[in-house]
mmCIF file of C-alpha atoms and ligand atoms in Angstrom:
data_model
loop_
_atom_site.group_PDB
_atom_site.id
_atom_site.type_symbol
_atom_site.label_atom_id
_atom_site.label_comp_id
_atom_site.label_asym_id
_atom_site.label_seq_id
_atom_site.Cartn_x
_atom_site.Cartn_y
_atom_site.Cartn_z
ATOM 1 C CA UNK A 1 -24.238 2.645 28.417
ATOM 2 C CA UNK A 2 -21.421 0.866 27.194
ATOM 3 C CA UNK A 3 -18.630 3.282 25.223
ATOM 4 C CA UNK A 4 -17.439 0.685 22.877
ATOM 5 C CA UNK A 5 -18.126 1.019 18.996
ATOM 6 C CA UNK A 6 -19.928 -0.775 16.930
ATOM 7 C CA UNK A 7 -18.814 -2.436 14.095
ATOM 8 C CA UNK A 8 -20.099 -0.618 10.700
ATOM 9 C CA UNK A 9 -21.567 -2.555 7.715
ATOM 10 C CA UNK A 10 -18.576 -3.783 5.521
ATOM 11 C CA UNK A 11 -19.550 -6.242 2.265
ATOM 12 C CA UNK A 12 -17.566 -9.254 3.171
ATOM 13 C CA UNK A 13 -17.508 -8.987 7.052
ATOM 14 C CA UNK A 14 -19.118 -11.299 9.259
ATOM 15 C CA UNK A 15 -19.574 -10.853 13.008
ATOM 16 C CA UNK A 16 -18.519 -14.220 14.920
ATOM 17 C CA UNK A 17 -19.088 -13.615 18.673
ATOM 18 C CA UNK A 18 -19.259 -10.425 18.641
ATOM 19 C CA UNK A 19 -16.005 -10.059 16.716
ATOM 20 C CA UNK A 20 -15.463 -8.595 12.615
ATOM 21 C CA UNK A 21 -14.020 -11.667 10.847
ATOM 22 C CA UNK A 22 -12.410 -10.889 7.568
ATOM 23 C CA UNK A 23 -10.861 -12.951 4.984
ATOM 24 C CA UNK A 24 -6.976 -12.689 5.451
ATOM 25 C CA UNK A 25 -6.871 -12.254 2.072
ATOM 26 C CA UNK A 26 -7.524 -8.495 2.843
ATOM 27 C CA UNK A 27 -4.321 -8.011 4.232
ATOM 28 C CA UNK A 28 -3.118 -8.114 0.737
ATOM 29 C CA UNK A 29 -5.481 -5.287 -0.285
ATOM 30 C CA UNK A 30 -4.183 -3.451 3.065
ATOM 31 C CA UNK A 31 -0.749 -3.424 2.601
ATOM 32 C CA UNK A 32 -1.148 -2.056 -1.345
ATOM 33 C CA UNK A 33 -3.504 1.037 0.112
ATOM 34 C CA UNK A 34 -5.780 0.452 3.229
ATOM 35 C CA UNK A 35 -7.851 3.166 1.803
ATOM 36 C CA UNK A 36 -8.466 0.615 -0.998
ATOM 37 C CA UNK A 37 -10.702 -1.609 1.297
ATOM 38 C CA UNK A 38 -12.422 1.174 2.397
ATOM 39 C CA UNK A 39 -13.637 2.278 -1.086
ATOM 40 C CA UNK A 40 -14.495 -1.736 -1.797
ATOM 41 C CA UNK A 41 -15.411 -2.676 1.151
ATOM 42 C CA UNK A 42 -17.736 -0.080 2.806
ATOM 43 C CA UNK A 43 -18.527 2.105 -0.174
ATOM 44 C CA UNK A 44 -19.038 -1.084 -2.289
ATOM 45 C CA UNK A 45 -17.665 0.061 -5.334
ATOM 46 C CA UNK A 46 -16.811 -2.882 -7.779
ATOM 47 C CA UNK A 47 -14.351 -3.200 -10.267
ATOM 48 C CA UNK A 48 -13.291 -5.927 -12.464
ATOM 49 C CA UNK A 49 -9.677 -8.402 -11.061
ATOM 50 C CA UNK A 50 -6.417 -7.270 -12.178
ATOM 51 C CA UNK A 51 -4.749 -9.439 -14.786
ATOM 52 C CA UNK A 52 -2.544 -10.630 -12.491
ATOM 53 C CA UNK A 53 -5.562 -12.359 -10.263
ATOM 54 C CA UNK A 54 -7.250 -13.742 -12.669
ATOM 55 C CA UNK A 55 -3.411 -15.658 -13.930
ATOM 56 C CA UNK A 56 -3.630 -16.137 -10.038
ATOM 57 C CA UNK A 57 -6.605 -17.943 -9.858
ATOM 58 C CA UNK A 58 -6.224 -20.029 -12.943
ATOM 59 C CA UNK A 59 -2.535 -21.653 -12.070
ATOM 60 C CA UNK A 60 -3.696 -21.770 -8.407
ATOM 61 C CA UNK A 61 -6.760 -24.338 -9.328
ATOM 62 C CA UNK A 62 -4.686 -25.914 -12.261
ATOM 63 C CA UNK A 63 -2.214 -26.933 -8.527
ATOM 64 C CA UNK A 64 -4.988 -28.264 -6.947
ATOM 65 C CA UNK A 65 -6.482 -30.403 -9.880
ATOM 66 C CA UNK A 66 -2.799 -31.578 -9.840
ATOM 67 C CA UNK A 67 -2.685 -32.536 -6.357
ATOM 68 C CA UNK A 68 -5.899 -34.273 -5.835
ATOM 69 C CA UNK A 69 -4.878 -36.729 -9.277
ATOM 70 C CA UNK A 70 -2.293 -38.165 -6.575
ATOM 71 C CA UNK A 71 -4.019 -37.366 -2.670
ATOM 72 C CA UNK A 72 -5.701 -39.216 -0.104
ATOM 73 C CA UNK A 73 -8.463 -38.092 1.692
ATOM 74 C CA UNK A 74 -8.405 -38.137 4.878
ATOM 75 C CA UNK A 75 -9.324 -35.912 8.058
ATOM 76 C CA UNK A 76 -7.660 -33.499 9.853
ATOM 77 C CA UNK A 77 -7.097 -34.816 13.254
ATOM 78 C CA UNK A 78 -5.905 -38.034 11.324
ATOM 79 C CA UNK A 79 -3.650 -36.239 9.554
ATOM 80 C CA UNK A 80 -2.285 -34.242 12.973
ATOM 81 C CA UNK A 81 -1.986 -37.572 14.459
ATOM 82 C CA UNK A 82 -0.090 -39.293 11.585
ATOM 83 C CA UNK A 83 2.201 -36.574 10.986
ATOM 84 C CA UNK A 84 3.249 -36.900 14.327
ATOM 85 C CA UNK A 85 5.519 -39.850 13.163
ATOM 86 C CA UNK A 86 6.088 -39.015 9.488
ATOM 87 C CA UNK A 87 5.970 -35.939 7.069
ATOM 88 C CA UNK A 88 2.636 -35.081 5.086
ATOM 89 C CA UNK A 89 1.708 -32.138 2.813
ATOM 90 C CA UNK A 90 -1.989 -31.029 2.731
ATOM 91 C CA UNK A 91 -3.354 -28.751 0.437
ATOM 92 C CA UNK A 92 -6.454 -25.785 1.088
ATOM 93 C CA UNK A 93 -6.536 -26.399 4.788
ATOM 94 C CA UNK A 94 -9.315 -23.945 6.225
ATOM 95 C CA UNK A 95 -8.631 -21.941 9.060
ATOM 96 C CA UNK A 96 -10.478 -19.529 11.294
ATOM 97 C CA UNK A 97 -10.247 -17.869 14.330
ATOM 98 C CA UNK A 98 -12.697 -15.944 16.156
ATOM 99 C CA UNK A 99 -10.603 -14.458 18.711
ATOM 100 C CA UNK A 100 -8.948 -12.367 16.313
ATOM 101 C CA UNK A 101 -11.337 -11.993 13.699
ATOM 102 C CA UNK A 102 -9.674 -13.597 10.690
ATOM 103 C CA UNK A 103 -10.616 -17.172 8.347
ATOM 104 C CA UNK A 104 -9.170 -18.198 5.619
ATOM 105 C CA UNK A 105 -7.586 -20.619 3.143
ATOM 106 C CA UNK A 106 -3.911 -21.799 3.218
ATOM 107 C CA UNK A 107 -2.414 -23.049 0.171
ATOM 108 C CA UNK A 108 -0.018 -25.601 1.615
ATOM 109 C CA UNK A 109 0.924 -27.396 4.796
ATOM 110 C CA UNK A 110 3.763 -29.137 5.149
ATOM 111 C CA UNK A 111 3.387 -31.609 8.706
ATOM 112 C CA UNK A 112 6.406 -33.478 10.049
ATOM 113 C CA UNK A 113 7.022 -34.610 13.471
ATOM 114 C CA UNK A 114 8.810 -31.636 14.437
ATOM 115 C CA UNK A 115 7.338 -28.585 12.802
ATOM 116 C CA UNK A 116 4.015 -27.715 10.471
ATOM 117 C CA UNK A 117 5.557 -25.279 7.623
ATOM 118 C CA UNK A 118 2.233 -22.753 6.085
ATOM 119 C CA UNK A 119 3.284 -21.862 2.930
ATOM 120 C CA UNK A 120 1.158 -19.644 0.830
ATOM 121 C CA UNK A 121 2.065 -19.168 -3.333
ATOM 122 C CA UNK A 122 2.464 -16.187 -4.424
ATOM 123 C CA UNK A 123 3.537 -14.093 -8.256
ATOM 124 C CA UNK A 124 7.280 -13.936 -7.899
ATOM 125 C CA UNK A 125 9.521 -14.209 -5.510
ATOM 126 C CA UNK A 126 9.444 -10.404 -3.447
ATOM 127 C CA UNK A 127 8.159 -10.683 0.044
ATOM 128 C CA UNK A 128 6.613 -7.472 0.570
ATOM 129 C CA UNK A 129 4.994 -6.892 3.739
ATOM 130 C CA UNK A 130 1.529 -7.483 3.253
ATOM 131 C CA UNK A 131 2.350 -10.860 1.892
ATOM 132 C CA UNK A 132 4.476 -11.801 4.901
ATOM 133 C CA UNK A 133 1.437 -10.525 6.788
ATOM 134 C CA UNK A 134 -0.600 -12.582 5.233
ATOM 135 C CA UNK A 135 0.909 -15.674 5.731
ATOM 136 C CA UNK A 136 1.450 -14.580 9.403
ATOM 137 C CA UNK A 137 -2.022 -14.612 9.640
ATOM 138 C CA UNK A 138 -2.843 -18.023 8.618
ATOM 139 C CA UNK A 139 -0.016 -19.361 10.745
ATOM 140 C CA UNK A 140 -2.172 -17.580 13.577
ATOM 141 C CA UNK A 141 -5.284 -19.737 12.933
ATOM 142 C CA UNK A 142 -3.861 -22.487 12.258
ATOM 143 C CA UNK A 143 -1.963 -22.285 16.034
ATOM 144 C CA UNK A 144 -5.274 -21.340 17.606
ATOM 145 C CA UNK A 145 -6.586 -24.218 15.433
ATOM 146 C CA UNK A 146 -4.043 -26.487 16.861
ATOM 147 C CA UNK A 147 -4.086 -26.220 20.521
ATOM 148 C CA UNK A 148 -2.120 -27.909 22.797
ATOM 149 C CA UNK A 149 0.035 -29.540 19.666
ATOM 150 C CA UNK A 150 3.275 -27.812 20.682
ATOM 151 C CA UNK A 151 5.413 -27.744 17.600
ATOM 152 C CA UNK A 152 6.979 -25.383 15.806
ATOM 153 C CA UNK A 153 5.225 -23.378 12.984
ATOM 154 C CA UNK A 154 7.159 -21.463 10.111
ATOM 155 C CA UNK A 155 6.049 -19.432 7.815
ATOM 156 C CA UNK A 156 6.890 -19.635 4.198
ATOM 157 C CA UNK A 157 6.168 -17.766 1.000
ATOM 158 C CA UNK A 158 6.937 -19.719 -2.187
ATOM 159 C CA UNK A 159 6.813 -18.713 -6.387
ATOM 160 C CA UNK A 160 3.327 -19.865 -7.606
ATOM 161 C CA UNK A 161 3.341 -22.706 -9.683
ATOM 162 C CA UNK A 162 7.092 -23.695 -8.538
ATOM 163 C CA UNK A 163 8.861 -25.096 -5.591
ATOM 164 C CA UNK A 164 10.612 -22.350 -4.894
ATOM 165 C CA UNK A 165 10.555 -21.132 -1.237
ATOM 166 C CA UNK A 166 11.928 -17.301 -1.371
ATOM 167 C CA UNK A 167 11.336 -16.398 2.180
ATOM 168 C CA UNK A 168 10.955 -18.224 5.836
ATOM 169 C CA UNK A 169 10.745 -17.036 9.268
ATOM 170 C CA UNK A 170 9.707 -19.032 12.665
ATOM 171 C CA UNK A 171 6.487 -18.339 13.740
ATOM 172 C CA UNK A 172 7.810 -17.302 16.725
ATOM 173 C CA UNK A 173 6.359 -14.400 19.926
ATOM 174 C CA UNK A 174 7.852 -11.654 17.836
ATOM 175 C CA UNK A 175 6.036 -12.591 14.240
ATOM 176 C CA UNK A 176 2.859 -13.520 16.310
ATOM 177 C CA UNK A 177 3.131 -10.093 18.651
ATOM 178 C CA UNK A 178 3.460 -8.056 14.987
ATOM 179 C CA UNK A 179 0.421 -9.786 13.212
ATOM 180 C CA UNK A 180 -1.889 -9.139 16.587
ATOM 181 C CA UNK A 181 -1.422 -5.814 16.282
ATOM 182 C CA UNK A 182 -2.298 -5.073 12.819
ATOM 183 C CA UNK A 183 -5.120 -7.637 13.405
ATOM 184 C CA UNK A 184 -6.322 -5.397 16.326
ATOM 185 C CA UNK A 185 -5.815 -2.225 13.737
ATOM 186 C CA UNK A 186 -8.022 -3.729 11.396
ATOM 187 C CA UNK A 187 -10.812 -4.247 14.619
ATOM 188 C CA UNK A 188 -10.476 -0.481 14.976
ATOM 189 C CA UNK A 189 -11.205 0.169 11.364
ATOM 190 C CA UNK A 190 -14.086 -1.551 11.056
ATOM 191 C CA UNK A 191 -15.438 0.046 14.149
ATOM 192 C CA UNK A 192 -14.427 3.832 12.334
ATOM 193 C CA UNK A 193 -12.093 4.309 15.956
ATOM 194 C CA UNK A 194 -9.206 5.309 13.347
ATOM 195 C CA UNK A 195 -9.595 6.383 9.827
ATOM 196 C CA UNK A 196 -8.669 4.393 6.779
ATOM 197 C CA UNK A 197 -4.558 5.953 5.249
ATOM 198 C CA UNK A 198 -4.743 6.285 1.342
ATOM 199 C CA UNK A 199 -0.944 5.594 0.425
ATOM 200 C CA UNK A 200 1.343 8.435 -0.424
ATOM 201 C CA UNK A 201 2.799 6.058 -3.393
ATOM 202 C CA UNK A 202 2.098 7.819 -6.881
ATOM 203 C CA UNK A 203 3.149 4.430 -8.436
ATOM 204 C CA UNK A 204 0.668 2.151 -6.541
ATOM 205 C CA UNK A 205 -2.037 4.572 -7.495
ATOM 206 C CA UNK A 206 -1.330 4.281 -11.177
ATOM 207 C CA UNK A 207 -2.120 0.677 -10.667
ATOM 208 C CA UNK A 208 -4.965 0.988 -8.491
ATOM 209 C CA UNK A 209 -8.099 -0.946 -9.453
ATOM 210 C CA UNK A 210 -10.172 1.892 -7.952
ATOM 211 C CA UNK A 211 -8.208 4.960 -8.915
ATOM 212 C CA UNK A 212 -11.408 6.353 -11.098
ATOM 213 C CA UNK A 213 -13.106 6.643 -8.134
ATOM 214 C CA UNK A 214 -10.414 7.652 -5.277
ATOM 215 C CA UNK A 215 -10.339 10.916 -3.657
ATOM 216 C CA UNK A 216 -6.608 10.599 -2.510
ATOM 217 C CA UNK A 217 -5.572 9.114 -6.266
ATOM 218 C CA UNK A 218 -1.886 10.644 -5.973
HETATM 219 S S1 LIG B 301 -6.004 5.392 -5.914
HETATM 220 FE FE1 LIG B 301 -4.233 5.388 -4.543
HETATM 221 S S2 LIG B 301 -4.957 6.219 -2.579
HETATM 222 FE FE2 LIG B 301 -6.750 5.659 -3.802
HETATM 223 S S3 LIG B 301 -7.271 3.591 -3.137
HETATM 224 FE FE3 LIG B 301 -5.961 3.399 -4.932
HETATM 225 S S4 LIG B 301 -3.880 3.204 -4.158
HETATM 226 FE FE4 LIG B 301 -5.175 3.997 -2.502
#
């Protein structure tokens, strides 16, 4: 009998070839308090957004209503192929990949000839970790997504709403090594191999959406 784990029921998971595939918008939620997607996510408790998502979601679809006034639609692997001789910006490219269990959404592609930039918007202009993960992540996809298209792929994290880019790294063996692993930490959660870490951060725990309800509330 085989000694690996299963995966346990989590609202929001789905199992792809064998594999937990989660939206990479989790790694948000797991770099304010992993413990925070376990109370959501397998416990299933639900709470209303923060303020700040709901602002999120309103400017983000007030962006896209301003981009598609102006866009042409086209497909993707015309767009790959075009961009190989001139720049294009795309908006809500989809991405998935089921070797590492993630799919999401990314706000903004930039395609030139020489690199793709992945820029996702976010409230101000910090970049904490689990943002930078985050945007990691979709530049994971989107090179699994890819293929054999060998150019570069950067990273970029820009103020919602303006064109402000505050932070930029290259995709490069490092970044991609560091978002595998957590990727491959979040496999083992959802298989209960390793437990989920409440934070030790009074501050984030005033703010927590599920603080009525959290045994670790600091
Ligand atoms: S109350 Fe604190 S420990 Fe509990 S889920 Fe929220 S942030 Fe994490």
């Amino acid at each position: 009998m085989s000694n690996e784990k299963k995966i346990m029921k989590v609202k929001g998971l789905q199992i792809i070839n064998g594999v937990a595939n989660f939206p990479i918008s989790w790694l948000n939620k797991h770099g304010y308090c992993e413990y925070s997607i376990y109370l959501e996510h397998h416990k299933g408790i639900i709470v209303s957004p923060t303020k700040e998502m709901t602002i999120g979601s309103k400017i983000h679809e007030k962006l896209e209503d301003d981009f598609n006034e102006d866009s042409i639609e086209t497909t993707f692997s015309e767009m790959m192929e075009l961009s190989k001789s001139e720049d294009l910006l795309s908006r809500e490219i989809w991405v998935i990949s089921t070797k590492y269990g993630i799919h999401g959404l990314i706000d903004e592609i930039w395609m030139t000839p020489d690199e793709f930039i992945i820029i996702d918007d976010k409230p101000g202009h910090i970049a904490y970790t689990s943002t930078i993960n985050q945007v990691l992540a979709y530049c994971l996809a989107f090179k699994e997504i890819i293929g054999n298209d060998k150019r570069k792929i950067r990273a970029a994290l820009r103020t919602r709403g303006t064109d402000e880019i505050f932070w930029n790294i290259d995709f490069d063996d490092k970044a991609e090594k560091n978002i595998i692993k957590l990727l491959n930490r979040m496999q083992r959660l959802f298989k209960g191999e390793t437990p989920y870490i409440p934070t030790n951060n009074p501050r984030k725990c005033a703010k927590c959406r599920f603080n009525n309800y959290c045994e670790y509330k600091k």
